[in-house]
XYZ file of C-alpha atoms in Angstrom:
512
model
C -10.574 -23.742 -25.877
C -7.806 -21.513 -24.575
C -7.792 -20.601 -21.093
C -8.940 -16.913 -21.286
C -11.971 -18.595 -23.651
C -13.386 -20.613 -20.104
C -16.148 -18.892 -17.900
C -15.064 -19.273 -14.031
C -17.530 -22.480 -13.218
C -15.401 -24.426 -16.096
C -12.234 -22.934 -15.417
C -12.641 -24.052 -11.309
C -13.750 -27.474 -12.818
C -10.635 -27.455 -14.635
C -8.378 -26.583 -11.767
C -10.154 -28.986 -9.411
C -9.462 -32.085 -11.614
C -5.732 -30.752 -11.924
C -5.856 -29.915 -15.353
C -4.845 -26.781 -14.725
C -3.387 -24.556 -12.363
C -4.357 -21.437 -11.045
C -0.656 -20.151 -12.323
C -1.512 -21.002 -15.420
C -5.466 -19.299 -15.621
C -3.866 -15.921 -14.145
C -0.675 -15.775 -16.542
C -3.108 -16.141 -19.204
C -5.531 -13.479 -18.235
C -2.291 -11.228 -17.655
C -1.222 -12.356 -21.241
C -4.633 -11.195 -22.359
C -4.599 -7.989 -20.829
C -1.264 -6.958 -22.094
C -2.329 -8.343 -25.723
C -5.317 -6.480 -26.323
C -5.842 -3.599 -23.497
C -3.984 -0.989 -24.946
C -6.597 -0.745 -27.323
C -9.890 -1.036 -24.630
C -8.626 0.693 -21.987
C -10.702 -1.191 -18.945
C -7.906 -1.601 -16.687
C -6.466 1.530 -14.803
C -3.888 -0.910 -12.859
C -2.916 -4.731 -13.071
C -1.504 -6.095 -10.199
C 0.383 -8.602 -11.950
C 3.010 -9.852 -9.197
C -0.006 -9.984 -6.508
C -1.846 -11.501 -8.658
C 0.907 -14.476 -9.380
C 1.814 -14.868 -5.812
C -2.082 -15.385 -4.759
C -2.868 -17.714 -7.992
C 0.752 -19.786 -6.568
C -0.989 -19.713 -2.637
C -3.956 -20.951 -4.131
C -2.500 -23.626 -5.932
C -0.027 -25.149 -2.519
C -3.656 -25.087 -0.495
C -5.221 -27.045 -3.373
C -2.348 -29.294 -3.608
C -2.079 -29.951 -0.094
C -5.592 -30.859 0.609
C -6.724 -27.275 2.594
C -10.113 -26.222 2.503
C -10.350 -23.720 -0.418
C -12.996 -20.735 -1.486
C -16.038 -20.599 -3.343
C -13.911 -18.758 -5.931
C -10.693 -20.629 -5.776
C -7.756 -19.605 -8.111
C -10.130 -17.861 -10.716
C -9.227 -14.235 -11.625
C -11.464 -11.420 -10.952
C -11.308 -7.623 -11.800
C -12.548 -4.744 -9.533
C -13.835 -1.785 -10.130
C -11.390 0.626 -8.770
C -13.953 2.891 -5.987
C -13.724 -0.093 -3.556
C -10.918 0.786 -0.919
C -8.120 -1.912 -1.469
C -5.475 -1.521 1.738
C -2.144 -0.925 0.221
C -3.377 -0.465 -3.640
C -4.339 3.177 -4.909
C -7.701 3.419 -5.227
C -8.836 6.310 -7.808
C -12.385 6.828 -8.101
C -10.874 7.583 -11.954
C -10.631 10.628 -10.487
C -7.707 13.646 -9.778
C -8.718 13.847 -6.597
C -7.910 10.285 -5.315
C -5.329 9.868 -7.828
C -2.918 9.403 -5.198
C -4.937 7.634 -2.688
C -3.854 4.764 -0.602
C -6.792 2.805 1.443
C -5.431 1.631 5.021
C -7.831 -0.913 4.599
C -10.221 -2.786 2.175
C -13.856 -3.129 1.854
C -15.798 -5.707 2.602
C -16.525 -7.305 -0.933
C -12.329 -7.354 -1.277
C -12.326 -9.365 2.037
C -15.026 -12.155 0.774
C -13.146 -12.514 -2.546
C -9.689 -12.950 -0.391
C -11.748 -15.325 1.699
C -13.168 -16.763 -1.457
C -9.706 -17.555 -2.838
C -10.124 -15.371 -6.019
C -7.087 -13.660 -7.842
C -7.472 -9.880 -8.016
C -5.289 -9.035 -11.195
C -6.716 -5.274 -11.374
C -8.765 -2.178 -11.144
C -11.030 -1.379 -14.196
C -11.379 2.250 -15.049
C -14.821 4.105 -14.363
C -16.427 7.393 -14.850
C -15.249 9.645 -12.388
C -16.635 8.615 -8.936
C -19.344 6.532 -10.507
C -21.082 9.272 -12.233
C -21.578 8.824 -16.128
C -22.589 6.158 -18.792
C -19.877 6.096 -21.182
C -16.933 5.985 -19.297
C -15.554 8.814 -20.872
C -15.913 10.860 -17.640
C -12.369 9.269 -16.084
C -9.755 11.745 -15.789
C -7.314 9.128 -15.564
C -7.903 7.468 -19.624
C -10.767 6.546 -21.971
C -12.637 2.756 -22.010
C -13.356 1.973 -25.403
C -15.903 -1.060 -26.772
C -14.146 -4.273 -27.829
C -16.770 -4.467 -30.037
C -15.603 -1.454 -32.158
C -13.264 0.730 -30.000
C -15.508 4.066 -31.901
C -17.643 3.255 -29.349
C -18.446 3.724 -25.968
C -18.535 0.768 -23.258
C -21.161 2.059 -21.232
C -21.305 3.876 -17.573
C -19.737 3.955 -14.960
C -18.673 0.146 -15.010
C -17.820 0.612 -18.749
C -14.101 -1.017 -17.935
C -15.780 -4.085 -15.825
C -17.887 -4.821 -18.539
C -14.970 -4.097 -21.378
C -12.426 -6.234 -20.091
C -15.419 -9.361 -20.181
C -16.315 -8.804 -23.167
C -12.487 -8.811 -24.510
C -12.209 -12.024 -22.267
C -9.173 -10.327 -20.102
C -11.039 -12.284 -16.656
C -14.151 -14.086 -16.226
C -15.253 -11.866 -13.432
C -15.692 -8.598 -12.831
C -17.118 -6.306 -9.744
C -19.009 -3.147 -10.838
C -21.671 -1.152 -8.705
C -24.786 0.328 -9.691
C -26.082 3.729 -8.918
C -28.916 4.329 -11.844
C -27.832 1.383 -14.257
C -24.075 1.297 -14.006
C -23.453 -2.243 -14.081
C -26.631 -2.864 -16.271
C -25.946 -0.482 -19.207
C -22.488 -1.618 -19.867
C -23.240 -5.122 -19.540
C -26.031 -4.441 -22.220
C -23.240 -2.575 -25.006
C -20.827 -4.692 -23.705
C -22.577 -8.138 -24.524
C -21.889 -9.575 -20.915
C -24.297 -10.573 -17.882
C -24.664 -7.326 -15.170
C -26.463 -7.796 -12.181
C -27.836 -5.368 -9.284
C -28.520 -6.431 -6.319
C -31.168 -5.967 -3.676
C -30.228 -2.047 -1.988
C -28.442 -3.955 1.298
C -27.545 -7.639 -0.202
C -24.131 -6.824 -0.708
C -21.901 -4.695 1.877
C -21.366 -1.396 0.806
C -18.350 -0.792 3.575
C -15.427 -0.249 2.206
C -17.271 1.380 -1.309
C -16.401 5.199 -1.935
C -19.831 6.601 -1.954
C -21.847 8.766 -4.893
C -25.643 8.348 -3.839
C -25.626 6.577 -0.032
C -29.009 5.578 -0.920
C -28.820 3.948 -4.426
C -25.620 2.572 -4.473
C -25.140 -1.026 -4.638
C -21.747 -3.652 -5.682
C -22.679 -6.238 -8.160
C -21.306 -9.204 -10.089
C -20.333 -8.864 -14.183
C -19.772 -12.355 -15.517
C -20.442 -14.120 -19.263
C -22.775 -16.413 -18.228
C -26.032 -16.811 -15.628
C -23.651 -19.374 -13.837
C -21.216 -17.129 -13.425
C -22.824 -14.497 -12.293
C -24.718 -16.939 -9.312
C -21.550 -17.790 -7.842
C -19.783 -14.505 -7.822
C -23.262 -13.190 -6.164
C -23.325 -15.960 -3.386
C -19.856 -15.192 -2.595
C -19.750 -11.445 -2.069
C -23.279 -11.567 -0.728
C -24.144 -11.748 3.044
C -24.549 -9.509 6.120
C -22.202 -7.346 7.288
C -22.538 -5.521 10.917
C -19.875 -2.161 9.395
C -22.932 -1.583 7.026
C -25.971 -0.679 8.850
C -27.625 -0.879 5.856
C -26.691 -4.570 4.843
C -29.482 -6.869 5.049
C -29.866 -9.467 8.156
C -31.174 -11.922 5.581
C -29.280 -15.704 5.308
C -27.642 -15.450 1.680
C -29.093 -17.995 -0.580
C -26.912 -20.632 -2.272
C -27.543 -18.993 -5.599
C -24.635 -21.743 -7.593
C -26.804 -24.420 -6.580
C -30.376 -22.865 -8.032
C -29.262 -21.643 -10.935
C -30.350 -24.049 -13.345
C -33.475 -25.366 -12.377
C -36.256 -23.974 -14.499
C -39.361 -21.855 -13.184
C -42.376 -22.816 -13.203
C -45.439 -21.113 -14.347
C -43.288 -17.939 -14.667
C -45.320 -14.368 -15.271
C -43.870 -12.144 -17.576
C -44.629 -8.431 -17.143
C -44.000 -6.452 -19.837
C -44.514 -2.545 -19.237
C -46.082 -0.897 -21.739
C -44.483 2.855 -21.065
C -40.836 0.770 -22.036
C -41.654 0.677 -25.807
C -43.011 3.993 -26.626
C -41.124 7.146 -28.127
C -37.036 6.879 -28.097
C -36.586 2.561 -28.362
C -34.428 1.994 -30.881
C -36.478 -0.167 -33.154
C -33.525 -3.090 -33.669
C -33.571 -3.450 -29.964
C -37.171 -3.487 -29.402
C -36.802 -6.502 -31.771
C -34.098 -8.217 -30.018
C -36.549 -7.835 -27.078
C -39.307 -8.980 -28.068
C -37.998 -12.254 -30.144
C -36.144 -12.885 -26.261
C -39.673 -12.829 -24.458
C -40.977 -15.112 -27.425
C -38.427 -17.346 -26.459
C -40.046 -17.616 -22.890
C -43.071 -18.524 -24.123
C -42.372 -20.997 -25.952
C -40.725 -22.468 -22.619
C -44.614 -22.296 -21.315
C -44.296 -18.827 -19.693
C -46.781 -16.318 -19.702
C -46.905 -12.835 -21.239
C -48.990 -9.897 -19.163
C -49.252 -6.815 -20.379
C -48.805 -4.338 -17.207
C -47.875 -0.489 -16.588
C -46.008 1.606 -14.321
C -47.407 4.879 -14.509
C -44.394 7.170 -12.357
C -41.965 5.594 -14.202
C -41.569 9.154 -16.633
C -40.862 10.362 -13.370
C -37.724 7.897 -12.662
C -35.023 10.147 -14.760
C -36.248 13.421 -13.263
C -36.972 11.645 -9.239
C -33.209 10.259 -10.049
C -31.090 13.869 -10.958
C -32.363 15.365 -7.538
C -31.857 12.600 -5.239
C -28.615 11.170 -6.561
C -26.820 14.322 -6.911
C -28.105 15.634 -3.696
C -27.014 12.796 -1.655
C -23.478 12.910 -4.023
C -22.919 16.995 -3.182
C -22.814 15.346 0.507
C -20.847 12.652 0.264
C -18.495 14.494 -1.724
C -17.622 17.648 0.653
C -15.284 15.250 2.512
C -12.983 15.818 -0.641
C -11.482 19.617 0.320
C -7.878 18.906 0.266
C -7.651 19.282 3.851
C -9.278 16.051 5.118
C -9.258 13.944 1.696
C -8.122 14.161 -1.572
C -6.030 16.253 -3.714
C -4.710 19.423 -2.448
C -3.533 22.321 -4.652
C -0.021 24.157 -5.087
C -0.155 26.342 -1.921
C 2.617 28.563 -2.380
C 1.466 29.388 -5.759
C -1.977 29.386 -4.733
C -0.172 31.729 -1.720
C 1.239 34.083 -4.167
C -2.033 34.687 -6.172
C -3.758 35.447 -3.034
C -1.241 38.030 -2.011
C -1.079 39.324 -6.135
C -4.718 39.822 -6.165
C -4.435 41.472 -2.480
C -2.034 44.181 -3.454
C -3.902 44.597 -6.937
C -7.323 45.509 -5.001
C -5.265 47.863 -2.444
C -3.409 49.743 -4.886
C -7.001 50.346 -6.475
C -8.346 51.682 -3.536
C -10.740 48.665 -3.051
C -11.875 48.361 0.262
C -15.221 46.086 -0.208
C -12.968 43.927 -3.128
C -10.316 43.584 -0.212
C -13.333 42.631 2.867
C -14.625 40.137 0.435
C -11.419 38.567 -0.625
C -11.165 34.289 0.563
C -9.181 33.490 3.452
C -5.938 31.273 2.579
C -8.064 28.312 4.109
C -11.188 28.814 2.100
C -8.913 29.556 -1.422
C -7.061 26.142 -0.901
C -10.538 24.117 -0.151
C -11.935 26.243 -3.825
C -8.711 25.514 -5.676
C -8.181 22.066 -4.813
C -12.033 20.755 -5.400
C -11.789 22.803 -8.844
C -8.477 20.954 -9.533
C -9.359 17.856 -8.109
C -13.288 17.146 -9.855
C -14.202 16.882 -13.456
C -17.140 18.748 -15.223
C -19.447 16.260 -14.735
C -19.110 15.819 -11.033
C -18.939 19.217 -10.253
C -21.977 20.003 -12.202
C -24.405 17.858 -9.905
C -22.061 18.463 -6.909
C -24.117 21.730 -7.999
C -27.150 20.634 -8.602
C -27.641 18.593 -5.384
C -26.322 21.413 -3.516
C -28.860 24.066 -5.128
C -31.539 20.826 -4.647
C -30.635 20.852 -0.741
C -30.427 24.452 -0.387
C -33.293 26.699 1.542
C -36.038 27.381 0.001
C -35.471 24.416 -2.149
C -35.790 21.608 -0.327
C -39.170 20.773 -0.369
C -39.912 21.948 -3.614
C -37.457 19.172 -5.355
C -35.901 17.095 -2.860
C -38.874 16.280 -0.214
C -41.349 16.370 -3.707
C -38.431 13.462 -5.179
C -38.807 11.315 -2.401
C -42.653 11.444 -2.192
C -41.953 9.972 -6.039
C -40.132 7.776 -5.649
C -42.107 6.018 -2.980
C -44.815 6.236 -5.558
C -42.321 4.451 -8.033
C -41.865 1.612 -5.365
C -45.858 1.410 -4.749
C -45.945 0.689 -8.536
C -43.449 -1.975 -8.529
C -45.138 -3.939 -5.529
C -48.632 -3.826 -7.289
C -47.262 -4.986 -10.367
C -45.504 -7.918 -8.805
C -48.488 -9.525 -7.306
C -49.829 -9.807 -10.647
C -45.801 -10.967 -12.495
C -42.737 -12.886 -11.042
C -40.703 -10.495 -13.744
C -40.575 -7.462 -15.823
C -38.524 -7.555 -18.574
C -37.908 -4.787 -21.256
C -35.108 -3.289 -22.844
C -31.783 -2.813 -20.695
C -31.049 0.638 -22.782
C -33.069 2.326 -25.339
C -29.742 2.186 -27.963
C -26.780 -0.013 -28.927
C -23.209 1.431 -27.606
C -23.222 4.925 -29.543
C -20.073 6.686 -30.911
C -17.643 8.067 -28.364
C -17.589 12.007 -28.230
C -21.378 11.519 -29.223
C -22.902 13.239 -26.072
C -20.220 14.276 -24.307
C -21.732 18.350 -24.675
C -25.167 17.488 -24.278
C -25.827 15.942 -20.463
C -29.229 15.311 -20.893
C -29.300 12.553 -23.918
C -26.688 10.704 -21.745
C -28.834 10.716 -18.473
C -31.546 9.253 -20.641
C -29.512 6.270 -21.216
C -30.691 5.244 -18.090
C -34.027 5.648 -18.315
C -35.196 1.942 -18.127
C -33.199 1.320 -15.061
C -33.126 4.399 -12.075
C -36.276 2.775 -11.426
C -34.959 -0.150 -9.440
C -32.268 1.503 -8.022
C -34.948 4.372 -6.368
C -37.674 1.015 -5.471
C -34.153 -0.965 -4.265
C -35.028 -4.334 -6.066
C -32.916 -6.404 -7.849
C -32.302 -6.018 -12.188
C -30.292 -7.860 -14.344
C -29.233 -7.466 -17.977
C -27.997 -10.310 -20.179
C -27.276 -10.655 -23.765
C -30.781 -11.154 -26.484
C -29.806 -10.176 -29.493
C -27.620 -8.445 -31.739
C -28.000 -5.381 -34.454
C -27.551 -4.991 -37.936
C -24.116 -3.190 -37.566
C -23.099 -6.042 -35.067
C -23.659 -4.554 -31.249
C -25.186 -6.377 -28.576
C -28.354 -5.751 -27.098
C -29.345 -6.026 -23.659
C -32.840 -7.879 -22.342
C -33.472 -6.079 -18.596
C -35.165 -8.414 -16.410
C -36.505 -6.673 -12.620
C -37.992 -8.966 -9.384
C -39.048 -8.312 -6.254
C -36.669 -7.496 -3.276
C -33.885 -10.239 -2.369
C -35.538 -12.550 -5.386
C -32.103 -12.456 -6.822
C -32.236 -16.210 -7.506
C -35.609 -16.181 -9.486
C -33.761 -13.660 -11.968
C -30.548 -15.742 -12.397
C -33.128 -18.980 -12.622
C -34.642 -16.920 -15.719
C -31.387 -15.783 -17.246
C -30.023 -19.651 -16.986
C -33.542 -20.614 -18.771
C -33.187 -17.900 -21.738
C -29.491 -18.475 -22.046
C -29.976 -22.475 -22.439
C -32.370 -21.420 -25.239
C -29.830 -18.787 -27.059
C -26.074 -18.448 -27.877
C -26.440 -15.352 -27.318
C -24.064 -15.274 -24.414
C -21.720 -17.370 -26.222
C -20.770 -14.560 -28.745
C -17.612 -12.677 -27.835
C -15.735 -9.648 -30.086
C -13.229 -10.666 -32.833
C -9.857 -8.317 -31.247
């Protein structure tokens, strides 16, 4: 097995017994990366010398006995909207094309303390808000399964650069699905975390309230350790959980007992792609065969989840987002030219004789905030930069955003009667395979709906997890989406472990 072939809990075996060092992993995820990522596109920067000198660190502590992370010398890839001090972080966006964090967020400071080897920053849609990736101004993410296709949203280069086996690990954050999605067209493991298990200091925000960093691995093992060791409570994020952070590595594979299945019956209705309702429902026949039981339950606001989910999260995003005026943050335009067409259009309206064209003409100020955002943003975040500021507007307000909220806490009501009845519910991860890029780029709608089996836990703030449970006709993976109750992370990584013990489906990787 070559090196870039390991998952991270054989390749720290490996480096343990000596077999390896952690030199050796990183060159070969480097090697990897330059091989085959001119073609996928996940990473927007590798930090190859950083990278090297950290892998070499790692190796002298081993060597000399120190006490070493939970992640020690295995390479991991970050999304690139958490703030690493001295390395640009981009959003994939114009605006922060040029920005330089002072100093890094919280998950970067667990994996330094962890011992991992940051060797990049994947590429995104534009500050988290898509699900193709094909929203970055800064390059397009294609599938290593067939580069026609689309990875997935927003974390469509985290989950890209697994599947191509560039790193065993990858960070991605999860808004409405964005580590979930990708994971499932990817054919990788995705997992959101409980809204306040991981820090979100440090993270460049879209929806305050949604938000939440996750772990992107290739197996349920994987993905257990990477949780444990960016999980925990963090005092810069008032809304990190003061909850002890379970030793999820050491759970993992120890079966459940007596588990309840809920399957929801509004998930396989109108718009499932029949192949994946298949691979679905052969993957929860596989858990009952392993003595788990099947229960038939329904979540009746869930049609509301899309709808509850494009007021709230672009409402909360036309907030966090005014920071970004060129004055305070972000990308400023040309002044003097913008300068000169002030004064053109000035003398233009004078020599007309128009006086009200003249009163209502922009200040210099309030023409360099306009210019720069319109310079700075792409379409897609400046159309629900203006549809959360119409949302939030008088007059408004209580008509969509007060009547979202009241949803949504119906959503979460739904959730906690269904779980006293199920430990999981498990469905479909997205209602199609990885579609053609360019697909539904011009019609907004079709792609919000590729999150329609997953805004749900990011509005009720449980945890969801995707993992690999079948495969197509044509040869894409499909995802099985499993949900639990808040901060029952381990029960869902105890289920994954159980299917994927059952299944190769894990196992199978793209031929590049």
């Amino acid at each position: 097995m070559a090196l870039y072939e390991a998952s991270a809990t054989q390749l720290l075996s490996q480096l343990e017994s000596g077999e390896v060092t952690s030199v050796e992993v990183t060159q070969a995820c480097l090697d990897r990366i330059r091989q085959h990522d001119g073609a996928v596109g996940a990473f927007l920067k590798v930090m190859d010398e950083k990278a090297l000198a950290k892998a070499a660190e790692v190796d002298r502590k081993r060597k000399a006995g120190e006490e070493l992370g939970l992640l020690a010398g295995v390479p991991v890839a970050v999304k690139d909207l958490l703030c690493t001090e001295g390395e640009a972080t981009t959003c994939a966006s114009k605006m922060l094309e040029n920005f330089v964090p002072p100093y890094s967020s919280t998950v970067i400071k667990k994996l330094e303390a962890a011992d991992a080897v940051i060797v990049g920053k994947t590429n995104m849609d534009e500050f988290a808000m898509g699900g193709s990736t094909e929203n970055s101004a800064l390059g397009k993410t294609r599938n290593p399964w067939n580069t026609d296709l689309v990875p997935g949203g927003s974390s469509g280069g985290a989950a890209a650069c697994l599947a191509a086996q560039m790193v065993p690990l990858s960070i991605g954050t999860d808004t409405g699905g964005s580590i979930r999605q990708p994971a499932s067209f990817c054919g990788v493991v995705g997992l959101k975390p409980t809204y306040g298990r991981v820090s979100r200091f440090g993270l460049i925000a879209f929806a305050s309230s949604l938000d939440q960093i996750g772990p992107m691995a290739r197996t349920a093992e994987d993905t257990a350790l990477f949780l444990e060791a960016m999980s925990g409570h963090d005092p810069q994020d008032s809304t990190s959980a003061n909850v002890a952070c379970p030793l999820f590595s050491k759970t993992v594979d120890q079966p459940l007992e007596g588990l309840r299945i809920g399957l929801v019956k509004e998930h396989f209705g109108e718009g499932l792609d029949g192949e994946v309702e298949k691979s679905v429902r052969e993957a929860v026949a596989v858990y009952e065969k392993l003595g788990a039981k099947v229960v038939d339950i329904s979540l009746p606001h869930n049609k509301y989840g899309i709808a509850t989910y494009y007021i709230i999260a672009p409402s909360e995003a036309s907030s966090n987002l005014a920071r970004f005026d060129g004055a305070h943050y972000g990308h400023r335009c040309d002044e003097a030219t913008m300068l000169e067409e002030l004064q053109a259009e000035k003398e233009a309206l004078a020599a007309a004789g128009d006086e009200i064209g003249l009163k209502k003409m922009d200040t210099p100020l309030i023409r360099m905030y306009r210019q720069s955002r319109a310079e700075g943003f792409g379409p897609e975040v400046k159309r629900r930069i203006m549809l959360g500021t119409y949302t939030l507007s008088a007059g408004y307000y209580d008509a969509f955003y007060l009547k979202a909220l009241k949803v949504r806490r119906l959503i979460r009501e739904d959730y906690d009667k269904a779980f006293k009845s199920v430990d999981v519910i498990v469905g479909p991860t997205a209602p199609n395979p990885a579609f053609a890029a360019g697909s539904k780029t011009n019609d907004p709608l079709a792609m919000y709906l590729e999150d329609l089996y997953t805004v749900t836990a990011n509005l009720a703030g449980i945890p969801a997890i995707s993992i690999p449970c079948g495969m197509t006709s044509g040869g894409l993976p499909v995802g099985l989406h499993m949900q639990a109750p808040a901060l029952e992370e381990d029960r869902l990584l105890r289920a994954a472990f159980m299917f994927q013990k059952e299944t190769g489906w894990h196992a199978k990787t793209p031929s590049l």
